[in-house]
PDB file of N, CA and C in Angstrom:
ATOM      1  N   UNK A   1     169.042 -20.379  -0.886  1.00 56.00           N
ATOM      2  CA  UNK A   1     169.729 -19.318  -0.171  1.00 56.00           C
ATOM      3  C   UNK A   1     168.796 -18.627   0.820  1.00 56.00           C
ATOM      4  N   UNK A   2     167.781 -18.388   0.328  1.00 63.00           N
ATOM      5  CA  UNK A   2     166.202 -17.601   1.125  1.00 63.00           C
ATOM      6  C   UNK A   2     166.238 -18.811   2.639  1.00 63.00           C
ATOM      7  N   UNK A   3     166.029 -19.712   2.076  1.00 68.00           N
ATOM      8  CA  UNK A   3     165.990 -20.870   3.644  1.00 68.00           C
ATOM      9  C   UNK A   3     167.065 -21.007   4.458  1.00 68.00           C
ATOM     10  N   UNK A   4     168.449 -20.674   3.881  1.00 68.00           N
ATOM     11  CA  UNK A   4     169.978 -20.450   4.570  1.00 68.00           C
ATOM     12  C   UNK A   4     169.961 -19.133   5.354  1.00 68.00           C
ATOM     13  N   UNK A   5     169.356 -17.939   4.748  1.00 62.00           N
ATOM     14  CA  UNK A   5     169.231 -16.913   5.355  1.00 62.00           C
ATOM     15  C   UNK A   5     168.585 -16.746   6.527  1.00 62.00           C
ATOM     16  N   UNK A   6     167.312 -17.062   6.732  1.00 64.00           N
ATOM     17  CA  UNK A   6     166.002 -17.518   7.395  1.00 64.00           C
ATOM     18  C   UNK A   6     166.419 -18.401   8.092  1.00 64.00           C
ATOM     19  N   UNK A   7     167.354 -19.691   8.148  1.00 63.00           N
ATOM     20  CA  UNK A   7     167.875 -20.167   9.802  1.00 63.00           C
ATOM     21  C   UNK A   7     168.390 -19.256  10.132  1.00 63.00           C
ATOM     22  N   UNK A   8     169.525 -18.601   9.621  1.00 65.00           N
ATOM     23  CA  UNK A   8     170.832 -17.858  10.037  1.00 65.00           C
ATOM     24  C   UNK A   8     170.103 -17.232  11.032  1.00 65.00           C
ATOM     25  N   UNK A   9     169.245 -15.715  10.453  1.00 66.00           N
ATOM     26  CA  UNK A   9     169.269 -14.745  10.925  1.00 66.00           C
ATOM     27  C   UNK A   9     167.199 -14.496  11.105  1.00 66.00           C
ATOM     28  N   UNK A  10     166.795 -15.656  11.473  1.00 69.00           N
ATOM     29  CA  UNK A  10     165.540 -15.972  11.991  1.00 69.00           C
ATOM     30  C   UNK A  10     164.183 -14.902  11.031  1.00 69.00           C
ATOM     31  N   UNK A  11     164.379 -14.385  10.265  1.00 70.00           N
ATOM     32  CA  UNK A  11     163.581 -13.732   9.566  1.00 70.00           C
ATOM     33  C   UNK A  11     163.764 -13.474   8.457  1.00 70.00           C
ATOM     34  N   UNK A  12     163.105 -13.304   7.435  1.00 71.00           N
ATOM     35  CA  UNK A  12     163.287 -13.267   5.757  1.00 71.00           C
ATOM     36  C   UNK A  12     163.808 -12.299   4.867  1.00 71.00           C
ATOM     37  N   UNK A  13     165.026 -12.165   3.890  1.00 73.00           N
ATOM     38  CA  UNK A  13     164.897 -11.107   3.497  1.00 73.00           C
ATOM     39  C   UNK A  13     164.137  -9.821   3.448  1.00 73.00           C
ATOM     40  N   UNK A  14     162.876 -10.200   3.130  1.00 77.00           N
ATOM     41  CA  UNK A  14     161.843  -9.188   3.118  1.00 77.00           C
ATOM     42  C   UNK A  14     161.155  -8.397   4.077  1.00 77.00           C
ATOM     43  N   UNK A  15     161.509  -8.905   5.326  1.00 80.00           N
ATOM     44  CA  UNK A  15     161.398  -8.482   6.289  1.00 80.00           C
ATOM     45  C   UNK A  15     162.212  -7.410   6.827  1.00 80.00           C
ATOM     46  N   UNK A  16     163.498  -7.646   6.838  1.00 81.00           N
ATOM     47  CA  UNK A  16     164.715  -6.408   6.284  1.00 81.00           C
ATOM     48  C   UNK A  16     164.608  -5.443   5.569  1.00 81.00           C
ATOM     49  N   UNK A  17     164.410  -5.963   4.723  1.00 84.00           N
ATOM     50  CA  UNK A  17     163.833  -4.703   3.366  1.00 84.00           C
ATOM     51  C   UNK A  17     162.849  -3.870   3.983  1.00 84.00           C
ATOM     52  N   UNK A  18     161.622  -4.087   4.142  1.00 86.00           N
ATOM     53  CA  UNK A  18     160.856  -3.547   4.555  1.00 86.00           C
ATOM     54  C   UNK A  18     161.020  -2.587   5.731  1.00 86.00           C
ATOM     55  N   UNK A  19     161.961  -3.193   7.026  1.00 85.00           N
ATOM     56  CA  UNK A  19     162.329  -2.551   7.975  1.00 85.00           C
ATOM     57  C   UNK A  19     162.990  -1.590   7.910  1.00 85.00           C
ATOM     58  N   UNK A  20     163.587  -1.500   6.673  1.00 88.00           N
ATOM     59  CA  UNK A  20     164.764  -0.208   5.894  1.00 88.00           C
ATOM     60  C   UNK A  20     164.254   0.697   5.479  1.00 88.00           C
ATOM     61  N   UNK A  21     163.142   0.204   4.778  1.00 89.00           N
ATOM     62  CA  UNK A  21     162.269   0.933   3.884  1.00 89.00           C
ATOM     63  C   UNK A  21     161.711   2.113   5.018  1.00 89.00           C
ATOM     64  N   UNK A  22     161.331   1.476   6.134  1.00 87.00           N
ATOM     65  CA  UNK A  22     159.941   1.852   7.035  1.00 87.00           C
ATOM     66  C   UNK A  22     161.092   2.840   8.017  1.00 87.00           C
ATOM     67  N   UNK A  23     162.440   2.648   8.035  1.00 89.00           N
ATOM     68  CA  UNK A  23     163.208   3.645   8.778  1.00 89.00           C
ATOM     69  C   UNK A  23     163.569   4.753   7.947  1.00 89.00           C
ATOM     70  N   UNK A  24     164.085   4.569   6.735  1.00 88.00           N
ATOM     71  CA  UNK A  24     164.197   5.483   5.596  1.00 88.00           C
ATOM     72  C   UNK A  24     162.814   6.796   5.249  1.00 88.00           C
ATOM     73  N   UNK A  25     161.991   6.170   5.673  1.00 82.00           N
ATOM     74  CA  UNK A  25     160.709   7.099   5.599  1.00 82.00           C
ATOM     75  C   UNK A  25     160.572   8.122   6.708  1.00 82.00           C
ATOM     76  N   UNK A  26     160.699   7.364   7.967  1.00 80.00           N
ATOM     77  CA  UNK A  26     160.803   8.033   9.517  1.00 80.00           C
ATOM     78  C   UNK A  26     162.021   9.084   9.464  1.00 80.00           C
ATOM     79  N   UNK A  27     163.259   9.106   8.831  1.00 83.00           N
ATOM     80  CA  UNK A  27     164.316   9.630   8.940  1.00 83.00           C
ATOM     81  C   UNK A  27     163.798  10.893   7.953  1.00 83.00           C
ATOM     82  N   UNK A  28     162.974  10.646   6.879  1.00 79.00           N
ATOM     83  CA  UNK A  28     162.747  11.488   5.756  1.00 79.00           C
ATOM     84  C   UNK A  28     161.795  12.546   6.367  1.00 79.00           C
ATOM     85  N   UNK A  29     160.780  12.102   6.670  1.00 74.00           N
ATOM     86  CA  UNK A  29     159.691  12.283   7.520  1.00 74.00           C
ATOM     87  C   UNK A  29     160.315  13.659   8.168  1.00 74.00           C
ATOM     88  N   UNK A  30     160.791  13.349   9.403  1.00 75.00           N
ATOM     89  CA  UNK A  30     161.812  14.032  10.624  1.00 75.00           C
ATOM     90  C   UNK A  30     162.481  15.070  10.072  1.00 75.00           C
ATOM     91  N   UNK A  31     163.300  14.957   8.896  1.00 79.00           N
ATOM     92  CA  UNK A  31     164.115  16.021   8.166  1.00 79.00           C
ATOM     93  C   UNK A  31     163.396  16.507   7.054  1.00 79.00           C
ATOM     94  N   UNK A  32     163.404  15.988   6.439  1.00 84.00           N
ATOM     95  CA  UNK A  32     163.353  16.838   5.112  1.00 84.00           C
ATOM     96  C   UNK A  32     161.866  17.422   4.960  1.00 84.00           C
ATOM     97  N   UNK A  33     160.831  16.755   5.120  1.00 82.00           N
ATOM     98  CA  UNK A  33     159.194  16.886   4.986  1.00 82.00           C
ATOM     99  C   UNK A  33     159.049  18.266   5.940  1.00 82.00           C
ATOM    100  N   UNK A  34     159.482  18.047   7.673  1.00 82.00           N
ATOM    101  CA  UNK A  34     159.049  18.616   8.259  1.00 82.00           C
ATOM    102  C   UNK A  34     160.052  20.224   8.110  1.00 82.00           C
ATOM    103  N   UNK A  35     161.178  20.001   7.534  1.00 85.00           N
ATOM    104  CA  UNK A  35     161.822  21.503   7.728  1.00 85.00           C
ATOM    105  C   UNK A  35     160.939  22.260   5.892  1.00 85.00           C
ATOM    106  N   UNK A  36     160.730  21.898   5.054  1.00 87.00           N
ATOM    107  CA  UNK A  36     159.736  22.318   3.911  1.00 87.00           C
ATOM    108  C   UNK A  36     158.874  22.716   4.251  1.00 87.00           C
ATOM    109  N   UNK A  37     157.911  21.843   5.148  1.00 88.00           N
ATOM    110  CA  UNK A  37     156.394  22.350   5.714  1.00 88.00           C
ATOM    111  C   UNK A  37     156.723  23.760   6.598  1.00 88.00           C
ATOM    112  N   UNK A  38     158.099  23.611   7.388  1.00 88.00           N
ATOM    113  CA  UNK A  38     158.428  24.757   8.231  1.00 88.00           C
ATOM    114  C   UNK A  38     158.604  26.083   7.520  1.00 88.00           C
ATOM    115  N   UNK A  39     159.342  25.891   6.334  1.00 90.00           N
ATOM    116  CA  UNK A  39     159.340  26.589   5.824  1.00 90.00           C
ATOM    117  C   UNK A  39     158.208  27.546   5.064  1.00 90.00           C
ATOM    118  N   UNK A  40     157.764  26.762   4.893  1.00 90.00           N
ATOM    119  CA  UNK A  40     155.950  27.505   4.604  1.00 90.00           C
ATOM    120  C   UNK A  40     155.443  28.195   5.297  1.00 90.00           C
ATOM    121  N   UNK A  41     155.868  27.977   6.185  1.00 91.00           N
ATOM    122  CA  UNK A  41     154.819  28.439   7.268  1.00 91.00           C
ATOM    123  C   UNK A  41     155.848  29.762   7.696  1.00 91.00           C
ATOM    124  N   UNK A  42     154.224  30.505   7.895  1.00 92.00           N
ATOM    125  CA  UNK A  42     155.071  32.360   9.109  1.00 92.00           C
ATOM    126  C   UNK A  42     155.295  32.273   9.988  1.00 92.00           C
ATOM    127  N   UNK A  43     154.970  31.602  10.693  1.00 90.00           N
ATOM    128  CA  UNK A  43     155.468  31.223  12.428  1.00 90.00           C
ATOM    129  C   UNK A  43     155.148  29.731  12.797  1.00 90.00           C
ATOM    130  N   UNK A  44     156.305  29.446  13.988  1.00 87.00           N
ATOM    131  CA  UNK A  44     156.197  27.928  14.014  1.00 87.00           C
ATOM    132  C   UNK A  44     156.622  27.738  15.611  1.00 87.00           C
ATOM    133  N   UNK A  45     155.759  26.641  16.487  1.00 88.00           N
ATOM    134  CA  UNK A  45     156.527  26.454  17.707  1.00 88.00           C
ATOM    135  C   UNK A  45     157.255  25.397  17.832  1.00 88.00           C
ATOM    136  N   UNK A  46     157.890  24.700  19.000  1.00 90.00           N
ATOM    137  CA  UNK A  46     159.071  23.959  19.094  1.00 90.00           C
ATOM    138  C   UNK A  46     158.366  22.530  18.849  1.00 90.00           C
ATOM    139  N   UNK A  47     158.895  21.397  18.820  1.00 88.00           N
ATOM    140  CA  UNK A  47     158.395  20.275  18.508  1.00 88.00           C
ATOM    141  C   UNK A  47     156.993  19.888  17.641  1.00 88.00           C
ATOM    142  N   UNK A  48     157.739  20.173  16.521  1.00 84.00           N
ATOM    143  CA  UNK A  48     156.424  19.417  15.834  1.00 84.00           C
ATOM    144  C   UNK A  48     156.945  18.242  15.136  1.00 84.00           C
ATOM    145  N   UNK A  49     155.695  17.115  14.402  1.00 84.00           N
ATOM    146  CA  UNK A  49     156.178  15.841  13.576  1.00 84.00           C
ATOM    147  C   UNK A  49     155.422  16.495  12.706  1.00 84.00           C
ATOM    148  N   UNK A  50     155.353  15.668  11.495  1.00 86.00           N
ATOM    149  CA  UNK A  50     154.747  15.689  10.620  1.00 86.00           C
ATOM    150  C   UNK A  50     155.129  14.377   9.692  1.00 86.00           C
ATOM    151  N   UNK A  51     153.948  13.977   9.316  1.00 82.00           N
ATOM    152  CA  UNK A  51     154.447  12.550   8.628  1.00 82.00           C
ATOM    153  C   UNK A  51     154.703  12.721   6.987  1.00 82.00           C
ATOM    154  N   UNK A  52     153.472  13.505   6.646  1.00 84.00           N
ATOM    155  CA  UNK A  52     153.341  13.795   5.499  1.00 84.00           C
ATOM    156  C   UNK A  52     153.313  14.838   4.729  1.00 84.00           C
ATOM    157  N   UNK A  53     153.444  15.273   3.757  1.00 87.00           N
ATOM    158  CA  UNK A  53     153.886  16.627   3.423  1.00 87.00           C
ATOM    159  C   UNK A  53     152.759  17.309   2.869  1.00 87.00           C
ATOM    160  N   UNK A  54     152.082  18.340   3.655  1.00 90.00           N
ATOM    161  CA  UNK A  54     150.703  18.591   3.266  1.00 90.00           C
ATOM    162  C   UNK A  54     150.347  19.188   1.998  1.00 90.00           C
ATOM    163  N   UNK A  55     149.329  19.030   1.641  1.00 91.00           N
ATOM    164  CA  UNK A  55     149.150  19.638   0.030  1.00 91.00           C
ATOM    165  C   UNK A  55     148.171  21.049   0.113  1.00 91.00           C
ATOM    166  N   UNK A  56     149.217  22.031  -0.083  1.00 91.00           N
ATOM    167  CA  UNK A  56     148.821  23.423   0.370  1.00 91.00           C
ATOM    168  C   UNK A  56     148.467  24.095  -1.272  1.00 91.00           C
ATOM    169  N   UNK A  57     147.192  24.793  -1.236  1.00 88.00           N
ATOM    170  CA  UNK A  57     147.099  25.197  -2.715  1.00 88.00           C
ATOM    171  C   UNK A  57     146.227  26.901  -2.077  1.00 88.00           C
ATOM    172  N   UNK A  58     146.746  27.653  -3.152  1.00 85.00           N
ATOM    173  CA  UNK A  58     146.226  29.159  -2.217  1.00 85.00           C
ATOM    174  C   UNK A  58     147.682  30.132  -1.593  1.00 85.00           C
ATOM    175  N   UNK A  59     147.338  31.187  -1.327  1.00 87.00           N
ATOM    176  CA  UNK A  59     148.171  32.170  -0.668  1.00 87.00           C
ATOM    177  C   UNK A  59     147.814  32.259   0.534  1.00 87.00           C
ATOM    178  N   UNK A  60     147.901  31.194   1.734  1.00 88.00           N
ATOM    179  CA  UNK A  60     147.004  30.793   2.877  1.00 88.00           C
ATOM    180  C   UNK A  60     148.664  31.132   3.588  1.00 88.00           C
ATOM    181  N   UNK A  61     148.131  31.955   4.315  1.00 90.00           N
ATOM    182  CA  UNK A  61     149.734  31.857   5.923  1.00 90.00           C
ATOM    183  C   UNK A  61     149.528  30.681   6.635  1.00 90.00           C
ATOM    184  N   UNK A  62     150.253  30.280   7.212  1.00 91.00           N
ATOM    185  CA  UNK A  62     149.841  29.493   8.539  1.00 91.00           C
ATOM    186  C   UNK A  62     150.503  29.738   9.736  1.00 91.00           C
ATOM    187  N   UNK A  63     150.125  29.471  11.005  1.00 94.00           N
ATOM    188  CA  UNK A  63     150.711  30.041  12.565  1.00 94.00           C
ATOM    189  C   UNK A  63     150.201  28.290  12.777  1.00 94.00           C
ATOM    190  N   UNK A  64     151.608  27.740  12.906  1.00 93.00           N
ATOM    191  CA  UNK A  64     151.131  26.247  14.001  1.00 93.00           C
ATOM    192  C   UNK A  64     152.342  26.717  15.493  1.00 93.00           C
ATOM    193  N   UNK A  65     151.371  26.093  15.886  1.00 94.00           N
ATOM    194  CA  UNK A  65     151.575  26.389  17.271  1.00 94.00           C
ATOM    195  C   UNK A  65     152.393  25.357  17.988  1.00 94.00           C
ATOM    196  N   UNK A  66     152.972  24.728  19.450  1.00 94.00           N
ATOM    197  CA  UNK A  66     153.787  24.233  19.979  1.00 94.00           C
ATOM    198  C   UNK A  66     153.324  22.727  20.012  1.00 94.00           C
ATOM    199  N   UNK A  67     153.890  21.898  20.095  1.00 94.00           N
ATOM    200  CA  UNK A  67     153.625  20.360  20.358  1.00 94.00           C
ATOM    201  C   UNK A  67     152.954  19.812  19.134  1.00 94.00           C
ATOM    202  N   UNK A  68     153.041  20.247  17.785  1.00 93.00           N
ATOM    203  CA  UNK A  68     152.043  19.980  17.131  1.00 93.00           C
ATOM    204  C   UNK A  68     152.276  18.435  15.951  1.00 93.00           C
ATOM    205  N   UNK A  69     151.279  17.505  16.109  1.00 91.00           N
ATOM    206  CA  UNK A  69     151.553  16.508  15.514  1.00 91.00           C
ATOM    207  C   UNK A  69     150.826  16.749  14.073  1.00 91.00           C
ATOM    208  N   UNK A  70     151.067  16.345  12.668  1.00 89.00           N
ATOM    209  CA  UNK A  70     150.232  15.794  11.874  1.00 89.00           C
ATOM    210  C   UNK A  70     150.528  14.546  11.255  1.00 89.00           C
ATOM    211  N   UNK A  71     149.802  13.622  11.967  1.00 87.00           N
ATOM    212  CA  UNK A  71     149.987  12.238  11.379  1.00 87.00           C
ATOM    213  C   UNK A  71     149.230  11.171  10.258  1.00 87.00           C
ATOM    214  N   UNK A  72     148.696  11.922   9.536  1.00 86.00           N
ATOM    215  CA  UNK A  72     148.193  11.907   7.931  1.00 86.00           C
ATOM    216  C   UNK A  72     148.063  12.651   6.554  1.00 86.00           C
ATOM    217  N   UNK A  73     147.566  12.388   6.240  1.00 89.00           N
ATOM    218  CA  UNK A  73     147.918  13.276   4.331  1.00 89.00           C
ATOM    219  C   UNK A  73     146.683  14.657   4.866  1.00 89.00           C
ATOM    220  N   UNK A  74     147.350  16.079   4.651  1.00 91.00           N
ATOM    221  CA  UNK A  74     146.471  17.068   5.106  1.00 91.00           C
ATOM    222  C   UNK A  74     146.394  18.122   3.990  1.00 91.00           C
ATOM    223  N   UNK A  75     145.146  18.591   4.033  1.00 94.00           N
ATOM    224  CA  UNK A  75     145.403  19.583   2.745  1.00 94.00           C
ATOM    225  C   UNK A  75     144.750  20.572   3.041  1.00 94.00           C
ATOM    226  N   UNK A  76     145.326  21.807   2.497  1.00 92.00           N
ATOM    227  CA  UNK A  76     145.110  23.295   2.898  1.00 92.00           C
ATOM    228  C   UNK A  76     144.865  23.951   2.141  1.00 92.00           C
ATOM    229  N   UNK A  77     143.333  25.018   1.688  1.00 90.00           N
ATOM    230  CA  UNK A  77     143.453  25.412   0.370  1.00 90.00           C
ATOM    231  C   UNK A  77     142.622  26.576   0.949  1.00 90.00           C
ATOM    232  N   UNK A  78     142.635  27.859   0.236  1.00 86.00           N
ATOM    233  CA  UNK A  78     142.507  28.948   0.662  1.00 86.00           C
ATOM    234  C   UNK A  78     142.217  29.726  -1.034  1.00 86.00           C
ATOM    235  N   UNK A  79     141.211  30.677  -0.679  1.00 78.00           N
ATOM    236  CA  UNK A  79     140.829  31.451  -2.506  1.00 78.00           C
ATOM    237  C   UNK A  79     141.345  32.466  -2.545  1.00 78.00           C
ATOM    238  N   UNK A  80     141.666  32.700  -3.450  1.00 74.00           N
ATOM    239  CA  UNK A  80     143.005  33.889  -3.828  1.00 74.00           C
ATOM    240  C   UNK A  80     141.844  34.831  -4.101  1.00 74.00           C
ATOM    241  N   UNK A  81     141.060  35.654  -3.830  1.00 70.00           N
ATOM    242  CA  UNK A  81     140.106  36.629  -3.462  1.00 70.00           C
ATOM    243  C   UNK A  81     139.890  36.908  -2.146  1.00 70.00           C
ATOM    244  N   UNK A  82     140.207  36.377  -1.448  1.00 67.00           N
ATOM    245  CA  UNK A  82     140.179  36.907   0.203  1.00 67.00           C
ATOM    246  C   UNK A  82     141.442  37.607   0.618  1.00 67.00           C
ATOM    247  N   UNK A  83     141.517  38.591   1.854  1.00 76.00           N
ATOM    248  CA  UNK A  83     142.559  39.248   1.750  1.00 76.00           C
ATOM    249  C   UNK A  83     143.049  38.722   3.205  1.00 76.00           C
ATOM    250  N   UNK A  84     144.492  38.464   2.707  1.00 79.00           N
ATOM    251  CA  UNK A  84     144.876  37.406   4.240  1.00 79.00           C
ATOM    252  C   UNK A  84     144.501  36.375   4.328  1.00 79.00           C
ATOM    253  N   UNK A  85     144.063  35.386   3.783  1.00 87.00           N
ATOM    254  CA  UNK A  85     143.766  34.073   4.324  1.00 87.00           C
ATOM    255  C   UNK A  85     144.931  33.313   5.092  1.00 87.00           C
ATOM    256  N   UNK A  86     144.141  33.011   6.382  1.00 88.00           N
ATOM    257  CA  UNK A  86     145.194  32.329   7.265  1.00 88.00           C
ATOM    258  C   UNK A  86     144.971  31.244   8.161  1.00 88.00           C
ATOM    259  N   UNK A  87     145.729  30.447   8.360  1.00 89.00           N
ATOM    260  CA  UNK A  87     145.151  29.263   9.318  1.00 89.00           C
ATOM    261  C   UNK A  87     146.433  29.557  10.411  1.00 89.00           C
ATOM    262  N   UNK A  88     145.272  29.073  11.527  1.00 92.00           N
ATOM    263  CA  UNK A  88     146.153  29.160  12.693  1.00 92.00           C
ATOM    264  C   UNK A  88     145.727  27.937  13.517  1.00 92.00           C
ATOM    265  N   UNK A  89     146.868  27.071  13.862  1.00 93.00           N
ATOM    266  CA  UNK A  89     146.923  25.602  14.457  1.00 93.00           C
ATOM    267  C   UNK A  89     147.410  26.020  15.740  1.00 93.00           C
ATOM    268  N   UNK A  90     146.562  25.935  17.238  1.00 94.00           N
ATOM    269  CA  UNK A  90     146.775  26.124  18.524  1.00 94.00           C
ATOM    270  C   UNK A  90     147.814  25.091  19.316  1.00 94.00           C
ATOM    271  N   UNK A  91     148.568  25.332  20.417  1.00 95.00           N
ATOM    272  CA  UNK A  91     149.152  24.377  21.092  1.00 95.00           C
ATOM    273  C   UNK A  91     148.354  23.085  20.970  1.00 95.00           C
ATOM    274  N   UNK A  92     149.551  22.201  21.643  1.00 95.00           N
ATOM    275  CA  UNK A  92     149.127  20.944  22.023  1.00 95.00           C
ATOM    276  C   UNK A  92     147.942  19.740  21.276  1.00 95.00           C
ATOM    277  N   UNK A  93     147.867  20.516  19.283  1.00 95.00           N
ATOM    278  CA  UNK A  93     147.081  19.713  18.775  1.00 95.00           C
ATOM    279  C   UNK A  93     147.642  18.467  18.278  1.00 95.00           C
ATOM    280  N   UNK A  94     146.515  17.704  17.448  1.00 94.00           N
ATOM    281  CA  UNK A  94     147.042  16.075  17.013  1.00 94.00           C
ATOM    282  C   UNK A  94     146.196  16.378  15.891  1.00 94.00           C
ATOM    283  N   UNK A  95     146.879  16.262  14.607  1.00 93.00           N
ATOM    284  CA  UNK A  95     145.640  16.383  13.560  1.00 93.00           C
ATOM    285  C   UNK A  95     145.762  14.692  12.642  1.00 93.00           C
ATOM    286  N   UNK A  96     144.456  14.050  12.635  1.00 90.00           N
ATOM    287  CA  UNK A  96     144.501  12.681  12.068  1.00 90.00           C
ATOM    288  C   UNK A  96     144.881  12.788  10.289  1.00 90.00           C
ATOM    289  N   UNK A  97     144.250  12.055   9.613  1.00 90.00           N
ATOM    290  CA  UNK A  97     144.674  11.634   8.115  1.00 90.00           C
ATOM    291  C   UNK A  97     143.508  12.307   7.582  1.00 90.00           C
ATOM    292  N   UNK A  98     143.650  12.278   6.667  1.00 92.00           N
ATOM    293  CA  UNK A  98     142.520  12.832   5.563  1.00 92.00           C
ATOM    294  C   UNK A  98     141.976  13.806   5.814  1.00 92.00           C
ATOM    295  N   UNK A  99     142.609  14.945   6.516  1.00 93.00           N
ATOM    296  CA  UNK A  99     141.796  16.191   7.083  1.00 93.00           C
ATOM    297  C   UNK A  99     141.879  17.528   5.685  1.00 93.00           C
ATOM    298  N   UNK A 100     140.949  18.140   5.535  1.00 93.00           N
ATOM    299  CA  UNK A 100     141.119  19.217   4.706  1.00 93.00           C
ATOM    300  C   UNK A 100     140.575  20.535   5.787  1.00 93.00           C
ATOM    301  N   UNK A 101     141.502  21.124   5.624  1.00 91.00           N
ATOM    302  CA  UNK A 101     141.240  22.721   6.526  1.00 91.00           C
ATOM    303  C   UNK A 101     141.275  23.993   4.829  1.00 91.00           C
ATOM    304  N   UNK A 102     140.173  24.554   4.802  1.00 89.00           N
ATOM    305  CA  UNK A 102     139.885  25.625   3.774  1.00 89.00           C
ATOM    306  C   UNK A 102     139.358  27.435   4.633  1.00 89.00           C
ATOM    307  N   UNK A 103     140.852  28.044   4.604  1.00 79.00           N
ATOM    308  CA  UNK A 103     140.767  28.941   4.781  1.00 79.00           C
ATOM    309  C   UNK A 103     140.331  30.030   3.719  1.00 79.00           C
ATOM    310  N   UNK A 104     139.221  31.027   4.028  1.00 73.00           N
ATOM    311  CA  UNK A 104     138.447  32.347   3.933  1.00 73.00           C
ATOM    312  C   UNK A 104     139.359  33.368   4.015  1.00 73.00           C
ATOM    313  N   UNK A 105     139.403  34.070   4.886  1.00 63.00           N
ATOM    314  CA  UNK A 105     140.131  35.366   5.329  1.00 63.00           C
ATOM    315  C   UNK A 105     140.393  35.324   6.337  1.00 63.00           C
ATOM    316  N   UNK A 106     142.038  35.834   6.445  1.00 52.00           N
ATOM    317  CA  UNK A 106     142.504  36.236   7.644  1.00 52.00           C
ATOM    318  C   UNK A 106     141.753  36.886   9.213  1.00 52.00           C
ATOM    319  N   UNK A 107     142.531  37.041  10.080  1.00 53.00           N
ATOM    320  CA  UNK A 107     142.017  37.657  10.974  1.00 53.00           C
ATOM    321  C   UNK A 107     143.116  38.045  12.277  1.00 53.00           C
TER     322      UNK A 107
END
């Protein structure tokens, strides 16, 4: 059946699958990840992505700013002894994978 499929429709089950898989994530990504992360956050500008859903630990605010991409696993941690701890993400950034940002105190 796998070799009937594969003339038919020139590529393999699994290849499908995968392509479902890999749109199902992008769609998840887009909605659900990025309006949660929004929600976290005290202020937010227009167009942002976000791929992954950052791992925030602490009473840390955040201010991201306009155009803002994060396109890897990001983590945010801030010590509950500082007063205000806050991160603030400027226009027009791109933040890569594996980044850890550790906010101090506000300002």
């Amino acid at each position: 059946m796998s070799r009937e499929f594969t003339r038919i429709f020139g590529r393999t089950p699994g290849y499908f699958l995968r392509s479902a898989q890999l749109a199902l994530r992008r769609i998840l990504s887009r909605t659900y990840v990025a309006s949660v992360f929004r929600a976290r956050c005290e202020s937010g500008g227009p167009r942002w992505s976000v791929c992954y859903m950052p791992y925030v630990t602490g009473p840390v605010r955040m201010y991201i700013g306009a155009d803002v991409a994060i396109k890897g696993k990001m983590r945010i941690s801030s010590r509950l002894t500082s007063d205000y701890p806050a991160l603030r993400i400027g226009n027009h950034v791109i933040i890569g994978d594996e980044v850890t940002f550790v906010s101090h105190s506000g300002g």
